Structure formats: structure tokens, C-alpha cells
Amino acid sequence: NTIGGSNTDELHAIAQTLDGGYILGGWSDSNISGDKSENSNGAFDFWIVKTDSLGDIQWQNSIGGSSWDILYSLKQTSDGGFILGGQSNSYISGDKTENCIGALDYWIVKTESLGAIQWQNTIGGIDGDELYSLAQTFDGGYILGGISESNISGDKTENSNGSYDYWIVK
């Protein structure tokens, strides 16, 4: 199945959902066109698409601010919703409710089972912080993993050891 709009649409994460369908996630700068049912909020938005087991679209959501919001990881959560993670350099605009702290920040978005935003969090230091992986933990929280070049600043509590280091956040 080919899914997309008239501009660039990149898929970075896919998972089977509890109902036997699939959740697809990545980023898009397409406006309403093709399969895309919402305009972009800015340069790039998180784009999640829920399909049934045959790949037919059930719903979708474009989530982002006025600049770059790039999704790299998603998981279905124990409550049937979804946790989305990636990076953002958007300030408060569109769906974004917190300003970017540095050049790029981790951005996590929790949705309910039909893709509506429940909460979000921008996490980072003064330089580049790029989230690539996340998971729900047994205690109901979340573990985030990616890279950071930020020293102590913003949410960062340890200095960088070099150019980019692993950065794990619970």
C-alpha cells in the first residue's frame, strides 16, 4: 500500500496495534493531498496513520509546530493510546505548547487511541538533542534514547563527553 501526500512523507516507525492493525509514524511536509487529510503546521510535522490489518487508513493526525518536528519512534501504550517521539526545533505554535530549548530537542507526544493529543513534553539542553527511540516502562513511565551534544543546561544534568553522546532520559 502506498500512503502519502504531494510533498515529502517519510516513514520511520511501524508497529502492530492491539486490534491487529498498524500504526505508522514519520514526518511529512505535505498539505492536504493524496492520502493526507490535514495541512502541515510548518516545515515538517509528525505524521501518524492508523490502518486496519489490510492497510486501509482508519485515521491520521499531523502533529507539529511551525518548524521541524520529525518523528522517529512510536509505541502503543498500555492504555491503548500511543507515545510518539522524535525531535523538534519548533517554538509554541500549531500543536506545540512548549518552546524549543536549544537547536533541536527531544519531543514526546502522548495520544489517546484515536490520535488526539493528551500531553506533550519538550526535553533538551542548549545544543542539539535528537531522540531516536522510546519505550513504555513497567512502572507506566517512559524511557527515551537518542543523542545529545548539550552541556548542562535546560533539562540536561550532565556535560557532554564529546561531540554527540548517548542521552537516556526516564
GROMACS .gro file of C-alpha atoms in nm:
model
  170
    1ASN     CA    1   0.000   0.000   0.000
    2THR     CA    2   0.136   0.346  -0.091
    3ILE     CA    3   0.037   0.622   0.151
    4GLY     CA    4   0.131   0.987   0.111
    5GLY     CA    5   0.063   1.340   0.001
    6SER     CA    6   0.207   1.567  -0.268
    7ASN     CA    7   0.537   1.651  -0.092
    8THR     CA    8   0.781   1.450   0.120
    9ASP     CA    9   0.640   1.187   0.356
   10GLU     CA   10   0.895   0.967   0.539
   11LEU     CA   11   0.802   0.657   0.740
   12HIS     CA   12   1.037   0.586   1.033
   13ALA     CA   13   0.835   0.365   1.268
   14ILE     CA   14   0.565   0.100   1.240
   15ALA     CA   15   0.402  -0.126   1.497
   16GLN     CA   16   0.116  -0.372   1.501
   17THR     CA   17  -0.168  -0.248   1.721
   18LEU     CA   18  -0.376  -0.443   1.971
   19ASP     CA   19  -0.667  -0.461   1.721
   20GLY     CA   20  -0.449  -0.631   1.456
   21GLY     CA   21  -0.400  -0.315   1.252
   22TYR     CA   22  -0.091  -0.095   1.231
   23ILE     CA   23   0.028   0.245   1.347
   24LEU     CA   24   0.267   0.420   1.107
   25GLY     CA   25   0.477   0.718   1.205
   26GLY     CA   26   0.724   0.952   1.049
   27TRP     CA   27   0.719   1.305   0.921
   28SER     CA   28   0.553   1.496   0.642
   29ASP     CA   29   0.557   1.839   0.482
   30SER     CA   30   0.258   1.758   0.257
   31ASN     CA   31  -0.056   1.965   0.277
   32ILE     CA   32  -0.399   1.812   0.207
   33SER     CA   33  -0.342   1.592  -0.098
   34GLY     CA   34  -0.337   1.224  -0.185
   35ASP     CA   35  -0.396   1.039   0.144
   36LYS     CA   36  -0.308   1.341   0.361
   37SER     CA   37  -0.618   1.489   0.527
   38GLU     CA   38  -0.457   1.780   0.718
   39ASN     CA   39  -0.228   2.063   0.616
   40SER     CA   40   0.123   2.083   0.756
   41ASN     CA   41   0.167   2.313   1.057
   42GLY     CA   42   0.515   2.414   0.944
   43ALA     CA   43   0.824   2.279   0.774
   44PHE     CA   44   0.776   1.916   0.887
   45ASP     CA   45   0.524   1.756   1.123
   46PHE     CA   46   0.496   1.424   1.299
   47TRP     CA   47   0.251   1.225   1.085
   48ILE     CA   48   0.079   0.921   1.232
   49VAL     CA   49  -0.151   0.696   1.031
   50LYS     CA   50  -0.362   0.414   1.177
   51THR     CA   51  -0.459   0.134   0.938
   52ASP     CA   52  -0.659  -0.184   0.968
   53SER     CA   53  -0.495  -0.523   0.910
   54LEU     CA   54  -0.526  -0.479   0.530
   55GLY     CA   55  -0.355  -0.138   0.526
   56ASP     CA   56  -0.669   0.071   0.478
   57ILE     CA   57  -0.646   0.406   0.661
   58GLN     CA   58  -0.874   0.437   0.965
   59TRP     CA   59  -0.748   0.774   1.091
   60GLN     CA   60  -0.445   1.003   1.081
   61ASN     CA   61  -0.303   1.305   1.258
   62SER     CA   62  -0.041   1.567   1.166
   63ILE     CA   63   0.120   1.699   1.484
   64GLY     CA   64   0.370   1.983   1.492
   65GLY     CA   65   0.468   2.344   1.527
   66SER     CA   66   0.589   2.600   1.275
   67SER     CA   67   0.933   2.448   1.217
   68TRP     CA   68   1.090   2.097   1.208
   69ASP     CA   69   0.914   1.819   1.401
   70ILE     CA   70   1.048   1.478   1.299
   71LEU     CA   71   0.910   1.152   1.445
   72TYR     CA   72   1.149   0.857   1.473
   73SER     CA   73   0.981   0.625   1.723
   74LEU     CA   74   0.633   0.525   1.841
   75LYS     CA   75   0.473   0.258   2.055
   76GLN     CA   76   0.120   0.165   2.155
   77THR     CA   77   0.081   0.224   2.528
   78SER     CA   78  -0.086   0.007   2.792
   79ASP     CA   79  -0.397   0.231   2.785
   80GLY     CA   80  -0.445   0.173   2.410
   81GLY     CA   81  -0.305   0.514   2.313
   82PHE     CA   82   0.032   0.593   2.158
   83ILE     CA   83   0.360   0.751   2.267
   84LEU     CA   84   0.540   0.936   1.987
   85GLY     CA   85   0.898   1.055   1.999
   86GLY     CA   86   1.138   1.247   1.784
   87GLN     CA   87   1.299   1.585   1.763
   88SER     CA   88   1.173   1.938   1.731
   89ASN     CA   89   1.303   2.289   1.682
   90SER     CA   90   0.956   2.448   1.685
   91TYR     CA   91   0.856   2.716   1.931
   92ILE     CA   92   0.499   2.743   2.066
   93SER     CA   93   0.282   2.723   1.755
   94GLY     CA   94   0.038   2.483   1.593
   95ASP     CA   95   0.019   2.181   1.828
   96LYS     CA   96   0.342   2.268   2.012
   97THR     CA   97   0.282   2.400   2.365
   98GLU     CA   98   0.645   2.447   2.480
   99ASN     CA   99   0.930   2.638   2.320
  100CYS     CA  100   1.236   2.461   2.188
  101ILE     CA  101   1.523   2.497   2.440
  102GLY     CA  102   1.816   2.450   2.203
  103ALA     CA  103   1.898   2.381   1.839
  104LEU     CA  104   1.695   2.056   1.850
  105ASP     CA  105   1.515   1.897   2.144
  106TYR     CA  106   1.357   1.565   2.226
  107TRP     CA  107   0.981   1.595   2.177
  108ILE     CA  108   0.741   1.333   2.309
  109VAL     CA  109   0.367   1.337   2.246
  110LYS     CA  110   0.113   1.107   2.413
  111THR     CA  111  -0.212   1.047   2.225
  112GLU     CA  112  -0.529   0.859   2.303
  113SER     CA  113  -0.637   0.562   2.093
  114LEU     CA  114  -0.771   0.775   1.805
  115GLY     CA  115  -0.464   1.001   1.783
  116ALA     CA  116  -0.583   1.308   1.978
  117ILE     CA  117  -0.305   1.467   2.186
  118GLN     CA  118  -0.329   1.405   2.563
  119TRP     CA  119   0.001   1.562   2.667
  120GLN     CA  120   0.346   1.650   2.535
  121ASN     CA  121   0.690   1.736   2.665
  122THR     CA  122   0.989   1.915   2.511
  123ILE     CA  123   1.316   1.797   2.671
  124GLY     CA  124   1.663   1.925   2.593
  125GLY     CA  125   1.966   2.139   2.655
  126ILE     CA  126   2.106   2.441   2.475
  127ASP     CA  127   2.257   2.249   2.180
  128GLY     CA  128   2.137   1.958   1.965
  129ASP     CA  129   1.941   1.675   2.127
  130GLU     CA  130   1.792   1.412   1.894
  131LEU     CA  131   1.552   1.140   2.015
  132TYR     CA  132   1.553   0.817   1.812
  133SER     CA  133   1.396   0.553   2.037
  134LEU     CA  134   1.145   0.520   2.320
  135ALA     CA  135   0.950   0.259   2.514
  136GLN     CA  136   0.694   0.242   2.792
  137THR     CA  137   0.843   0.104   3.114
  138PHE     CA  138   0.685  -0.146   3.353
  139ASP     CA  139   0.605   0.133   3.601
  140GLY     CA  140   0.394   0.316   3.339
  141GLY     CA  141   0.661   0.576   3.262
  142TYR     CA  142   0.875   0.609   2.953
  143ILE     CA  143   1.241   0.561   2.864
  144LEU     CA  144   1.384   0.782   2.588
  145GLY     CA  145   1.709   0.733   2.398
  146GLY     CA  146   1.899   0.939   2.149
  147ILE     CA  147   2.199   1.164   2.120
  148SER     CA  148   2.300   1.495   2.273
  149GLU     CA  149   2.575   1.749   2.229
  150SER     CA  150   2.437   1.977   2.505
  151ASN     CA  151   2.628   2.054   2.820
  152ILE     CA  152   2.444   2.118   3.149
  153SER     CA  153   2.155   2.347   3.052
  154GLY     CA  154   1.778   2.328   3.026
  155ASP     CA  155   1.686   1.969   3.118
  156LYS     CA  156   2.041   1.834   3.072
  157THR     CA  157   2.209   1.749   3.405
  158GLU     CA  158   2.546   1.622   3.276
  159ASN     CA  159   2.801   1.774   3.042
  160SER     CA  160   2.871   1.620   2.703
  161ASN     CA  161   3.178   1.396   2.679
  162GLY     CA  162   3.241   1.493   2.317
  163SER     CA  163   3.059   1.586   2.002
  164TYR     CA  164   2.750   1.365   2.047
  165ASP     CA  165   2.684   1.122   2.332
  166TYR     CA  166   2.406   0.877   2.407
  167TRP     CA  167   2.142   1.054   2.615
  168ILE     CA  168   1.897   0.840   2.808
  169VAL     CA  169   1.602   1.005   2.985
  170LYS     CA  170   1.348   0.825   3.212
   0.00000   0.00000   0.00000
